[in-house]
Amino acid sequence: MCGTDSPASINKGSLPSANGNGTRSPTCSSDRVLNLEQGDPSVFQSYWSKMEDKCTMVISGSQLMSYISDFTTLCWFMEPEFQEAVRRLHRVVGNAVVDDRYIVVGTGSTQLYQAALYALTSPGGPEPVSVVSAAPYYSAYPEETDYLRSGLYKWAGDAYEFDKNGTGPYIEVVNSPNNPDGTLREAVVTNRGDEGKLIHDLAYYWPQYTPIIRPADHDIMTFTFSKSTGHAGSRIGWAVVKDKEVARKMSKFIEMSTLGVSKDSQQRAAKIMGVICDGYKNFKSDELFFEHTRRVMAERWERLRQVVDRNQVFSLPKYPKQYCLFSGELIEPYPGFAWLEAKEEEEEIDSQKVLRGCIKVQGRTGSRFGVAQKYTRVSLLSNEEVFKEFLERLSTIKSMTSNGH
């Protein structure tokens, strides 16, 4: 779910223009605001442009017309080809246990988050169940949780604070690797017996972003097509669920909210996941998706750290190397976002206002993530033109109080 940033806050003056490929190419003139608030994953477009022939599929006018994929299964609107592709991809990567688990498809992981909250709290009790996540938490969790004003659950803030002072039933959302700071996470609320339930948001638990340290094996794990492959426009996510009744309730929520999930998108996702897996089956070096995208992310982080180290205005997190089961090597994480911290000693400094005012870069302020506004999250998932422009602008900042701001 953490991959689905809403575009509602985009500054209209920085919207990109359309090109002939049906995508949009950003305008990077120095007088325009560079919007890096979203996690829109156009960084991988160059890879997929080389694979277009392998990924192309034709859907005729008479295909995929029914609501129903298989009424004999629990998630009756899920295409069999999609389910098999999901299981195959996780087996190739080794990032999640999928044997003897239920797969639930959703319109992005945002819908699956709502479905999981419903499944874990219905039919309800005398008070809404508290939903918490450790700060800095994904900025959309508070709004997503309270958006429907459900009587079943409510946002209750930072899991660390809840662990100290909170009471009653709760759901902890464990986002790992964490958006915004890229750290691998575990649950923090402890010693509550059967009061607590967990949702693991694993949108970024893929080899291009982080070492795969073990196959994740949790009660509810959500993933998103947008961050695993970069195809955000298909609006596809899935959950891997242990308990049959929870999976049934999640499927029911999706049935009642959208009457299923686009079959066209499911088939496209299955095709693309199949192309990735076939690359590892055939071991053709120019077709190995995760090696290519990891190199791209590693290069971006190297270039970013050089700029940050040179101007000494911000600091970046330090990530330890860990053994990756997928690559068989000791590697460090390369998150999809930079978690910038202002080095100025003033606690009240708003680093996002400085970025916007000095170099016309729009990130997302730390206060949206439940921490101080000296932090700012900046997306590293844009295309190369935008990323290069960002580095050039960032290199011009000399201090948090220079440039007239």
mmCIF file of C-alpha atoms in Angstrom:
data_model
loop_
_atom_site.group_PDB
_atom_site.id
_atom_site.type_symbol
_atom_site.label_atom_id
_atom_site.label_comp_id
_atom_site.label_asym_id
_atom_site.label_seq_id
_atom_site.Cartn_x
_atom_site.Cartn_y
_atom_site.Cartn_z
ATOM 1 C CA MET A 1 0.000 0.000 0.000
ATOM 2 C CA CYS A 2 2.806 2.380 0.742
ATOM 3 C CA GLY A 3 3.426 2.660 -2.974
ATOM 4 C CA THR A 4 0.137 4.384 -3.759
ATOM 5 C CA ASP A 5 0.692 8.087 -3.123
ATOM 6 C CA SER A 6 -2.292 10.215 -4.047
ATOM 7 C CA PRO A 7 -1.708 12.738 -6.842
ATOM 8 C CA ALA A 8 -4.136 15.200 -5.261
ATOM 9 C CA SER A 9 -1.391 17.419 -3.877
ATOM 10 C CA ILE A 10 0.509 17.870 -7.163
ATOM 11 C CA ASN A 11 1.157 21.481 -8.051
ATOM 12 C CA LYS A 12 -0.667 22.111 -11.324
ATOM 13 C CA GLY A 13 2.186 24.226 -12.630
ATOM 14 C CA SER A 14 4.536 21.245 -12.545
ATOM 15 C CA LEU A 15 2.378 18.754 -14.430
ATOM 16 C CA PRO A 16 4.254 16.969 -17.226
ATOM 17 C CA SER A 17 3.285 16.977 -20.886
ATOM 18 C CA ALA A 18 2.113 14.020 -22.960
ATOM 19 C CA ASN A 19 4.328 12.200 -25.423
ATOM 20 C CA GLY A 20 3.686 9.715 -28.186
ATOM 21 C CA ASN A 21 3.989 6.654 -25.945
ATOM 22 C CA GLY A 22 0.900 7.449 -23.911
ATOM 23 C CA THR A 23 3.077 8.479 -20.962
ATOM 24 C CA ARG A 24 4.050 11.956 -19.868
ATOM 25 C CA SER A 25 7.473 13.540 -20.140
ATOM 26 C CA PRO A 26 8.270 16.046 -17.389
ATOM 27 C CA THR A 27 9.196 19.607 -18.172
ATOM 28 C CA CYS A 28 12.407 20.365 -16.315
ATOM 29 C CA SER A 29 12.932 24.070 -16.921
ATOM 30 C CA SER A 30 14.475 25.753 -13.890
ATOM 31 C CA ASP A 31 11.440 27.977 -13.303
ATOM 32 C CA ARG A 32 9.069 25.038 -12.849
ATOM 33 C CA VAL A 33 8.446 23.207 -9.606
ATOM 34 C CA LEU A 34 9.985 19.734 -9.703
ATOM 35 C CA ASN A 35 7.423 17.486 -8.074
ATOM 36 C CA LEU A 36 9.082 14.612 -6.219
ATOM 37 C CA GLU A 37 6.347 14.137 -3.651
ATOM 38 C CA GLN A 38 4.853 11.078 -5.305
ATOM 39 C CA GLY A 39 6.345 7.631 -5.734
ATOM 40 C CA ASP A 40 5.481 7.407 -9.433
ATOM 41 C CA PRO A 41 7.850 4.650 -10.695
ATOM 42 C CA SER A 42 8.812 5.859 -14.175
ATOM 43 C CA VAL A 43 12.435 4.972 -13.344
ATOM 44 C CA PHE A 44 11.925 1.495 -14.830
ATOM 45 C CA GLN A 45 10.397 2.641 -18.109
ATOM 46 C CA SER A 46 13.705 2.392 -19.997
ATOM 47 C CA TYR A 47 13.911 -1.324 -19.171
ATOM 48 C CA TRP A 48 10.369 -2.074 -20.297
ATOM 49 C CA SER A 49 10.792 -0.115 -23.522
ATOM 50 C CA LYS A 50 13.362 -2.750 -24.525
ATOM 51 C CA MET A 51 10.945 -5.559 -23.656
ATOM 52 C CA GLU A 52 7.853 -4.293 -25.461
ATOM 53 C CA ASP A 53 7.643 -7.178 -27.941
ATOM 54 C CA LYS A 54 7.756 -9.762 -25.151
ATOM 55 C CA CYS A 55 5.121 -7.967 -23.087
ATOM 56 C CA THR A 56 2.654 -7.086 -25.834
ATOM 57 C CA MET A 57 -0.701 -8.840 -25.640
ATOM 58 C CA VAL A 58 -3.902 -8.551 -27.662
ATOM 59 C CA ILE A 59 -7.342 -8.681 -26.035
ATOM 60 C CA SER A 60 -10.153 -9.083 -28.537
ATOM 61 C CA GLY A 61 -13.540 -7.453 -28.181
ATOM 62 C CA SER A 62 -15.177 -10.709 -27.114
ATOM 63 C CA GLN A 63 -12.680 -11.641 -24.386
ATOM 64 C CA LEU A 64 -12.862 -10.997 -20.628
ATOM 65 C CA MET A 65 -16.453 -9.753 -20.727
ATOM 66 C CA SER A 66 -17.805 -11.498 -17.617
ATOM 67 C CA TYR A 67 -17.500 -10.326 -14.021
ATOM 68 C CA ILE A 68 -16.635 -13.888 -13.057
ATOM 69 C CA SER A 69 -13.286 -15.635 -13.348
ATOM 70 C CA ASP A 70 -13.983 -18.784 -11.315
ATOM 71 C CA PHE A 71 -17.029 -18.992 -9.056
ATOM 72 C CA THR A 72 -15.692 -22.148 -7.392
ATOM 73 C CA THR A 73 -12.812 -20.231 -5.773
ATOM 74 C CA LEU A 74 -12.793 -17.955 -2.737
ATOM 75 C CA CYS A 75 -11.653 -14.890 -4.730
ATOM 76 C CA TRP A 76 -13.980 -15.568 -7.677
ATOM 77 C CA PHE A 77 -12.991 -12.439 -9.664
ATOM 78 C CA MET A 78 -9.268 -13.331 -9.734
ATOM 79 C CA GLU A 79 -7.951 -14.613 -13.059
ATOM 80 C CA PRO A 80 -6.264 -18.051 -12.685
ATOM 81 C CA GLU A 81 -3.340 -16.838 -14.799
ATOM 82 C CA PHE A 82 -2.799 -13.909 -12.425
ATOM 83 C CA GLN A 83 -2.801 -16.081 -9.318
ATOM 84 C CA GLU A 84 -0.293 -18.478 -10.850
ATOM 85 C CA ALA A 85 1.934 -15.596 -11.986
ATOM 86 C CA VAL A 86 1.961 -14.115 -8.462
ATOM 87 C CA ARG A 87 2.932 -17.427 -6.905
ATOM 88 C CA ARG A 88 5.619 -18.008 -9.523
ATOM 89 C CA LEU A 89 7.155 -14.550 -9.069
ATOM 90 C CA HIS A 90 7.395 -14.937 -5.285
ATOM 91 C CA ARG A 91 8.997 -18.364 -5.698
ATOM 92 C CA VAL A 92 11.599 -16.950 -8.109
ATOM 93 C CA VAL A 93 12.452 -14.016 -5.808
ATOM 94 C CA GLY A 94 12.029 -15.881 -2.518
ATOM 95 C CA ASN A 95 10.569 -12.858 -0.721
ATOM 96 C CA ALA A 96 7.329 -14.440 0.542
ATOM 97 C CA VAL A 97 5.883 -17.830 1.422
ATOM 98 C CA VAL A 98 2.991 -18.556 -0.949
ATOM 99 C CA ASP A 99 2.496 -22.316 -0.618
ATOM 100 C CA ASP A 100 -0.716 -23.168 1.263
ATOM 101 C CA ARG A 101 -1.674 -19.484 1.301
ATOM 102 C CA TYR A 102 -4.654 -17.630 -0.158
ATOM 103 C CA ILE A 103 -4.110 -14.931 -2.785
ATOM 104 C CA VAL A 104 -6.533 -11.990 -2.943
ATOM 105 C CA VAL A 105 -6.317 -9.517 -5.828
ATOM 106 C CA GLY A 106 -7.174 -5.835 -5.375
ATOM 107 C CA THR A 107 -7.249 -2.558 -7.281
ATOM 108 C CA GLY A 108 -3.843 -1.589 -5.968
ATOM 109 C CA SER A 109 -2.689 -2.308 -2.441
ATOM 110 C CA THR A 110 -4.695 0.658 -1.111
ATOM 111 C CA GLN A 111 -7.929 -1.251 -1.612
ATOM 112 C CA LEU A 112 -6.372 -4.324 -0.036
ATOM 113 C CA TYR A 113 -5.429 -2.281 3.036
ATOM 114 C CA GLN A 114 -9.056 -1.265 3.491
ATOM 115 C CA ALA A 115 -10.135 -4.852 2.858
ATOM 116 C CA ALA A 116 -7.709 -6.142 5.499
ATOM 117 C CA LEU A 117 -8.936 -3.611 8.083
ATOM 118 C CA TYR A 118 -12.512 -4.688 7.412
ATOM 119 C CA ALA A 119 -11.647 -8.376 7.598
ATOM 120 C CA LEU A 120 -9.815 -8.021 10.925
ATOM 121 C CA THR A 121 -12.472 -5.907 12.658
ATOM 122 C CA SER A 122 -15.874 -7.071 11.383
ATOM 123 C CA PRO A 123 -18.507 -7.627 12.687
ATOM 124 C CA GLY A 124 -17.276 -5.025 15.182
ATOM 125 C CA GLY A 125 -17.344 -4.376 18.910
ATOM 126 C CA PRO A 126 -18.360 -1.662 21.355
ATOM 127 C CA GLU A 127 -15.434 0.591 20.299
ATOM 128 C CA PRO A 128 -13.460 0.995 17.063
ATOM 129 C CA VAL A 129 -10.209 -0.981 16.950
ATOM 130 C CA SER A 130 -7.077 1.211 17.128
ATOM 131 C CA VAL A 131 -4.841 1.147 14.022
ATOM 132 C CA VAL A 132 -1.200 2.096 14.606
ATOM 133 C CA SER A 133 2.150 2.112 12.810
ATOM 134 C CA ALA A 134 5.630 3.019 14.028
ATOM 135 C CA ALA A 135 6.747 6.580 13.198
ATOM 136 C CA PRO A 136 7.943 7.574 10.746
ATOM 137 C CA TYR A 137 4.952 5.789 9.220
ATOM 138 C CA TYR A 138 3.659 5.911 5.674
ATOM 139 C CA SER A 139 1.945 9.274 5.305
ATOM 140 C CA ALA A 140 -1.255 7.883 3.768
ATOM 141 C CA TYR A 141 -2.077 5.507 6.641
ATOM 142 C CA PRO A 142 -3.951 8.081 8.781
ATOM 143 C CA GLU A 143 -6.111 9.331 5.910
ATOM 144 C CA GLU A 144 -6.696 5.875 4.439
ATOM 145 C CA THR A 145 -7.743 4.515 7.832
ATOM 146 C CA ASP A 146 -10.182 7.295 8.695
ATOM 147 C CA TYR A 147 -11.423 8.104 5.199
ATOM 148 C CA LEU A 148 -14.588 5.958 5.434
ATOM 149 C CA ARG A 149 -15.241 7.064 9.030
ATOM 150 C CA SER A 150 -15.799 3.430 9.884
ATOM 151 C CA GLY A 151 -17.162 2.431 13.253
ATOM 152 C CA LEU A 152 -15.014 -0.707 13.045
ATOM 153 C CA TYR A 153 -11.566 0.918 13.316
ATOM 154 C CA LYS A 154 -9.810 4.274 13.773
ATOM 155 C CA TRP A 155 -6.318 5.698 13.322
ATOM 156 C CA ALA A 156 -4.484 5.841 16.678
ATOM 157 C CA GLY A 157 -1.061 7.099 15.575
ATOM 158 C CA ASP A 158 2.457 6.012 16.443
ATOM 159 C CA ALA A 159 2.875 2.378 17.461
ATOM 160 C CA TYR A 160 5.722 3.272 19.841
ATOM 161 C CA GLU A 161 3.402 5.580 21.801
ATOM 162 C CA PHE A 162 0.593 3.018 21.727
ATOM 163 C CA ASP A 163 2.973 0.394 23.102
ATOM 164 C CA LYS A 164 3.586 2.668 26.120
ATOM 165 C CA ASN A 165 0.146 4.115 26.740
ATOM 166 C CA GLY A 166 -2.453 2.491 24.485
ATOM 167 C CA THR A 167 -5.133 0.082 25.642
ATOM 168 C CA GLY A 168 -7.580 -2.314 24.043
ATOM 169 C CA PRO A 169 -7.614 -4.220 20.733
ATOM 170 C CA TYR A 170 -5.363 -2.898 18.000
ATOM 171 C CA ILE A 171 -4.025 -3.514 14.500
ATOM 172 C CA GLU A 172 -0.365 -2.694 13.844
ATOM 173 C CA VAL A 173 0.659 -1.987 10.267
ATOM 174 C CA VAL A 174 4.267 -3.060 9.711
ATOM 175 C CA ASN A 175 5.707 -1.390 6.620
ATOM 176 C CA SER A 176 8.946 -3.129 5.588
ATOM 177 C CA PRO A 177 11.053 -1.776 3.993
ATOM 178 C CA ASN A 178 9.570 1.317 5.544
ATOM 179 C CA ASN A 179 8.291 4.207 3.485
ATOM 180 C CA PRO A 180 9.721 6.852 4.053
ATOM 181 C CA ASP A 181 13.086 5.855 5.571
ATOM 182 C CA GLY A 182 13.805 2.498 3.873
ATOM 183 C CA THR A 183 14.488 0.492 7.050
ATOM 184 C CA LEU A 184 13.451 -3.130 7.510
ATOM 185 C CA ARG A 185 10.806 -3.257 10.240
ATOM 186 C CA GLU A 186 9.308 -5.628 12.783
ATOM 187 C CA ALA A 187 6.229 -5.129 14.968
ATOM 188 C CA VAL A 188 6.871 -2.861 17.969
ATOM 189 C CA VAL A 189 3.754 -3.339 20.113
ATOM 190 C CA THR A 190 4.484 -6.240 22.457
ATOM 191 C CA ASN A 191 3.070 -8.275 25.348
ATOM 192 C CA ARG A 192 -0.583 -7.735 24.458
ATOM 193 C CA GLY A 193 -1.654 -11.366 24.139
ATOM 194 C CA ASP A 194 -4.496 -11.845 21.660
ATOM 195 C CA GLU A 195 -5.458 -8.149 21.572
ATOM 196 C CA GLY A 196 -3.302 -7.314 18.567
ATOM 197 C CA LYS A 197 -3.354 -8.223 14.894
ATOM 198 C CA LEU A 198 -0.809 -7.388 12.178
ATOM 199 C CA ILE A 199 -0.870 -6.250 8.568
ATOM 200 C CA HIS A 200 2.499 -6.381 6.782
ATOM 201 C CA ASP A 201 2.783 -3.849 3.974
ATOM 202 C CA LEU A 202 5.623 -5.220 1.819
ATOM 203 C CA ALA A 203 5.311 -2.955 -1.219
ATOM 204 C CA TYR A 204 9.089 -2.451 -1.408
ATOM 205 C CA TYR A 205 10.276 -5.911 -0.356
ATOM 206 C CA TRP A 206 11.841 -6.585 -3.750
ATOM 207 C CA PRO A 207 15.525 -7.048 -4.693
ATOM 208 C CA GLN A 208 15.949 -3.698 -6.457
ATOM 209 C CA TYR A 209 15.248 -1.886 -3.182
ATOM 210 C CA THR A 210 16.478 -4.121 -0.364
ATOM 211 C CA PRO A 211 18.248 -7.375 0.504
ATOM 212 C CA ILE A 212 15.827 -10.302 0.665
ATOM 213 C CA ILE A 213 16.839 -11.567 4.099
ATOM 214 C CA ARG A 214 14.154 -14.241 4.426
ATOM 215 C CA PRO A 215 10.890 -15.326 2.804
ATOM 216 C CA ALA A 216 8.279 -13.215 4.601
ATOM 217 C CA ASP A 217 5.693 -15.389 6.337
ATOM 218 C CA HIS A 218 2.993 -13.337 8.062
ATOM 219 C CA ASP A 219 -0.768 -13.524 8.491
ATOM 220 C CA ILE A 220 -1.538 -10.789 5.946
ATOM 221 C CA MET A 221 1.064 -9.493 3.472
ATOM 222 C CA THR A 222 0.223 -6.912 0.827
ATOM 223 C CA PHE A 223 2.174 -6.249 -2.370
ATOM 224 C CA THR A 224 1.711 -3.894 -5.293
ATOM 225 C CA PHE A 225 2.408 -4.234 -9.016
ATOM 226 C CA SER A 226 3.402 -0.573 -9.155
ATOM 227 C CA LYS A 227 6.530 -0.950 -7.029
ATOM 228 C CA SER A 228 7.482 -4.528 -7.920
ATOM 229 C CA THR A 229 7.629 -3.886 -11.693
ATOM 230 C CA GLY A 230 6.886 -0.158 -12.097
ATOM 231 C CA HIS A 231 3.449 -0.558 -13.720
ATOM 232 C CA ALA A 232 1.498 1.788 -11.464
ATOM 233 C CA GLY A 233 -1.116 2.569 -14.119
ATOM 234 C CA SER A 234 -2.453 -0.989 -14.140
ATOM 235 C CA ARG A 235 -3.775 -0.488 -10.567
ATOM 236 C CA ILE A 236 -3.075 -4.017 -9.389
ATOM 237 C CA GLY A 237 -2.115 -5.303 -5.958
ATOM 238 C CA TRP A 238 -2.417 -8.573 -4.119
ATOM 239 C CA ALA A 239 -2.446 -9.969 -0.615
ATOM 240 C CA VAL A 240 -0.991 -13.246 0.616
ATOM 241 C CA VAL A 241 -3.201 -14.445 3.465
ATOM 242 C CA LYS A 242 -2.885 -17.388 5.864
ATOM 243 C CA ASP A 243 -6.431 -17.610 7.230
ATOM 244 C CA LYS A 244 -9.262 -18.659 4.918
ATOM 245 C CA GLU A 245 -11.930 -16.625 6.730
ATOM 246 C CA VAL A 246 -9.815 -13.464 6.597
ATOM 247 C CA ALA A 247 -9.217 -14.011 2.871
ATOM 248 C CA ARG A 248 -12.950 -14.563 2.361
ATOM 249 C CA LYS A 249 -13.820 -11.315 4.145
ATOM 250 C CA MET A 250 -11.206 -9.391 2.168
ATOM 251 C CA SER A 251 -12.632 -10.768 -1.081
ATOM 252 C CA LYS A 252 -16.128 -9.806 0.058
ATOM 253 C CA PHE A 253 -15.010 -6.227 0.749
ATOM 254 C CA ILE A 254 -13.599 -5.931 -2.769
ATOM 255 C CA GLU A 255 -16.749 -7.483 -4.212
ATOM 256 C CA MET A 256 -18.951 -4.965 -2.422
ATOM 257 C CA SER A 257 -16.763 -1.938 -3.198
ATOM 258 C CA THR A 258 -15.825 -2.525 -6.858
ATOM 259 C CA LEU A 259 -17.436 -5.873 -7.815
ATOM 260 C CA GLY A 260 -14.048 -7.341 -8.533
ATOM 261 C CA VAL A 261 -10.841 -6.188 -10.208
ATOM 262 C CA SER A 262 -10.178 -5.431 -13.880
ATOM 263 C CA LYS A 263 -9.495 -8.641 -15.794
ATOM 264 C CA ASP A 264 -7.588 -6.675 -18.428
ATOM 265 C CA SER A 265 -5.165 -5.419 -15.781
ATOM 266 C CA GLN A 266 -4.837 -8.866 -14.229
ATOM 267 C CA GLN A 267 -3.969 -10.430 -17.567
ATOM 268 C CA ARG A 268 -1.431 -7.719 -18.349
ATOM 269 C CA ALA A 269 0.153 -8.125 -14.926
ATOM 270 C CA ALA A 270 0.330 -11.894 -15.384
ATOM 271 C CA LYS A 271 2.014 -11.440 -18.759
ATOM 272 C CA ILE A 272 4.646 -9.042 -17.403
ATOM 273 C CA MET A 273 5.369 -11.151 -14.325
ATOM 274 C CA GLY A 274 5.775 -14.125 -16.625
ATOM 275 C CA VAL A 275 8.326 -12.226 -18.728
ATOM 276 C CA ILE A 276 10.353 -11.468 -15.567
ATOM 277 C CA CYS A 277 10.283 -15.097 -14.425
ATOM 278 C CA ASP A 278 11.144 -16.425 -17.896
ATOM 279 C CA GLY A 279 14.269 -14.253 -17.854
ATOM 280 C CA TYR A 280 15.533 -16.123 -14.783
ATOM 281 C CA LYS A 281 14.531 -19.451 -16.279
ATOM 282 C CA ASN A 282 16.599 -18.752 -19.399
ATOM 283 C CA PHE A 283 19.294 -16.641 -17.663
ATOM 284 C CA LYS A 284 19.719 -14.154 -20.474
ATOM 285 C CA SER A 285 21.700 -11.326 -18.919
ATOM 286 C CA ASP A 286 19.988 -8.560 -20.869
ATOM 287 C CA GLU A 287 16.574 -9.686 -19.644
ATOM 288 C CA LEU A 288 17.150 -9.986 -15.884
ATOM 289 C CA PHE A 289 14.793 -7.390 -14.492
ATOM 290 C CA PHE A 290 15.870 -7.221 -10.856
ATOM 291 C CA GLU A 291 19.594 -7.012 -11.665
ATOM 292 C CA HIS A 292 18.952 -4.174 -14.117
ATOM 293 C CA THR A 293 16.696 -2.191 -11.784
ATOM 294 C CA ARG A 294 19.002 -2.721 -8.814
ATOM 295 C CA ARG A 295 21.905 -1.263 -10.805
ATOM 296 C CA VAL A 296 19.752 1.758 -11.631
ATOM 297 C CA MET A 297 18.812 2.318 -7.982
ATOM 298 C CA ALA A 298 22.414 1.787 -6.807
ATOM 299 C CA GLU A 299 23.698 4.361 -9.292
ATOM 300 C CA ARG A 300 21.071 6.877 -8.201
ATOM 301 C CA TRP A 301 21.968 6.480 -4.545
ATOM 302 C CA GLU A 302 25.667 6.857 -5.297
ATOM 303 C CA ARG A 303 25.055 10.102 -7.200
ATOM 304 C CA LEU A 304 22.699 11.414 -4.518
ATOM 305 C CA ARG A 305 25.137 10.705 -1.678
ATOM 306 C CA GLN A 306 27.893 12.531 -3.549
ATOM 307 C CA VAL A 307 25.748 15.672 -3.783
ATOM 308 C CA VAL A 308 24.532 15.456 -0.180
ATOM 309 C CA ASP A 309 28.065 14.866 1.160
ATOM 310 C CA ARG A 310 29.380 17.789 -0.847
ATOM 311 C CA ASN A 311 26.909 20.482 0.202
ATOM 312 C CA GLN A 312 26.604 19.357 3.871
ATOM 313 C CA VAL A 313 23.060 20.723 4.215
ATOM 314 C CA PHE A 314 21.210 17.426 4.625
ATOM 315 C CA SER A 315 22.072 13.980 5.884
ATOM 316 C CA LEU A 316 20.849 10.604 4.625
ATOM 317 C CA PRO A 317 20.291 7.351 6.542
ATOM 318 C CA LYS A 318 23.148 4.847 6.638
ATOM 319 C CA TYR A 319 22.067 1.313 5.709
ATOM 320 C CA PRO A 320 24.046 -1.776 6.771
ATOM 321 C CA LYS A 321 24.858 -4.459 4.236
ATOM 322 C CA GLN A 322 22.950 -7.701 4.676
ATOM 323 C CA TYR A 323 23.044 -11.061 2.977
ATOM 324 C CA CYS A 324 20.480 -11.258 0.186
ATOM 325 C CA LEU A 325 19.036 -14.701 -0.498
ATOM 326 C CA PHE A 326 18.063 -13.650 -4.006
ATOM 327 C CA SER A 327 21.459 -12.385 -5.182
ATOM 328 C CA GLY A 328 23.624 -14.536 -2.894
ATOM 329 C CA GLU A 329 25.649 -11.456 -1.925
ATOM 330 C CA LEU A 330 26.113 -8.965 0.892
ATOM 331 C CA ILE A 331 24.302 -5.868 -0.376
ATOM 332 C CA GLU A 332 22.918 -2.627 1.006
ATOM 333 C CA PRO A 333 19.415 -1.240 0.532
ATOM 334 C CA TYR A 334 18.618 1.302 -2.173
ATOM 335 C CA PRO A 335 15.161 2.610 -1.187
ATOM 336 C CA GLY A 336 12.777 4.273 -3.602
ATOM 337 C CA PHE A 337 12.784 7.452 -1.489
ATOM 338 C CA ALA A 338 15.464 9.669 0.013
ATOM 339 C CA TRP A 339 14.738 10.530 3.656
ATOM 340 C CA LEU A 340 16.509 13.859 3.963
ATOM 341 C CA GLU A 341 17.265 15.346 7.401
ATOM 342 C CA ALA A 342 18.280 18.983 7.751
ATOM 343 C CA LYS A 343 21.617 19.368 9.538
ATOM 344 C CA GLU A 344 20.698 22.765 11.016
ATOM 345 C CA GLU A 345 20.367 22.597 14.795
ATOM 346 C CA GLU A 346 17.061 24.489 14.761
ATOM 347 C CA GLU A 347 14.377 21.934 15.614
ATOM 348 C CA GLU A 348 11.624 24.009 14.036
ATOM 349 C CA ILE A 349 13.239 24.302 10.619
ATOM 350 C CA ASP A 350 10.952 23.116 7.803
ATOM 351 C CA SER A 351 13.232 21.446 5.280
ATOM 352 C CA GLN A 352 10.444 21.010 2.739
ATOM 353 C CA LYS A 353 9.755 24.759 2.703
ATOM 354 C CA VAL A 354 13.449 25.343 2.119
ATOM 355 C CA LEU A 355 13.527 22.898 -0.801
ATOM 356 C CA ARG A 356 10.421 24.455 -2.307
ATOM 357 C CA GLY A 357 11.503 28.039 -1.720
ATOM 358 C CA CYS A 358 15.186 27.733 -2.671
ATOM 359 C CA ILE A 359 15.297 25.230 -5.515
ATOM 360 C CA LYS A 360 11.622 24.668 -6.402
ATOM 361 C CA VAL A 361 11.590 20.981 -5.412
ATOM 362 C CA GLN A 362 8.392 19.579 -3.901
ATOM 363 C CA GLY A 363 8.933 16.715 -1.465
ATOM 364 C CA ARG A 364 6.781 15.597 1.451
ATOM 365 C CA THR A 365 7.353 17.068 4.896
ATOM 366 C CA GLY A 366 8.223 14.892 7.878
ATOM 367 C CA SER A 367 5.141 16.017 9.807
ATOM 368 C CA ARG A 368 3.042 13.962 7.380
ATOM 369 C CA PHE A 369 4.932 10.879 8.584
ATOM 370 C CA GLY A 370 4.451 11.600 12.281
ATOM 371 C CA VAL A 371 7.912 13.116 12.895
ATOM 372 C CA ALA A 372 9.622 16.522 12.884
ATOM 373 C CA GLN A 373 9.431 18.781 9.833
ATOM 374 C CA LYS A 374 13.227 18.887 9.598
ATOM 375 C CA TYR A 375 12.755 15.662 7.624
ATOM 376 C CA THR A 376 11.602 15.548 4.010
ATOM 377 C CA ARG A 377 10.859 12.567 1.795
ATOM 378 C CA VAL A 378 11.892 12.889 -1.846
ATOM 379 C CA SER A 379 11.089 10.318 -4.539
ATOM 380 C CA LEU A 380 13.982 8.706 -6.410
ATOM 381 C CA LEU A 381 11.649 6.878 -8.807
ATOM 382 C CA SER A 382 11.273 9.553 -11.496
ATOM 383 C CA ASN A 383 12.758 9.217 -14.968
ATOM 384 C CA GLU A 384 16.413 10.102 -15.557
ATOM 385 C CA GLU A 385 15.744 13.630 -16.827
ATOM 386 C CA VAL A 386 13.883 14.613 -13.674
ATOM 387 C CA PHE A 387 16.368 12.878 -11.366
ATOM 388 C CA LYS A 388 19.322 14.635 -13.003
ATOM 389 C CA GLU A 389 17.572 17.997 -12.670
ATOM 390 C CA PHE A 390 16.878 17.290 -8.995
ATOM 391 C CA LEU A 391 20.564 16.612 -8.300
ATOM 392 C CA GLU A 392 21.594 19.771 -10.123
ATOM 393 C CA ARG A 393 19.195 21.884 -8.082
ATOM 394 C CA LEU A 394 20.079 20.173 -4.803
ATOM 395 C CA SER A 395 23.767 20.876 -5.380
ATOM 396 C CA THR A 396 23.074 24.640 -5.367
ATOM 397 C CA ILE A 397 21.856 24.743 -1.738
ATOM 398 C CA LYS A 398 24.651 25.949 0.519
ATOM 399 C CA SER A 399 22.763 26.138 3.816
ATOM 400 C CA MET A 400 19.224 25.979 5.114
ATOM 401 C CA THR A 401 19.226 29.751 5.568
ATOM 402 C CA SER A 402 21.044 30.787 2.381
ATOM 403 C CA ASN A 403 19.644 31.831 -1.009
ATOM 404 C CA GLY A 404 17.518 34.463 0.677
ATOM 405 C CA HIS A 405 15.363 31.928 2.597
#
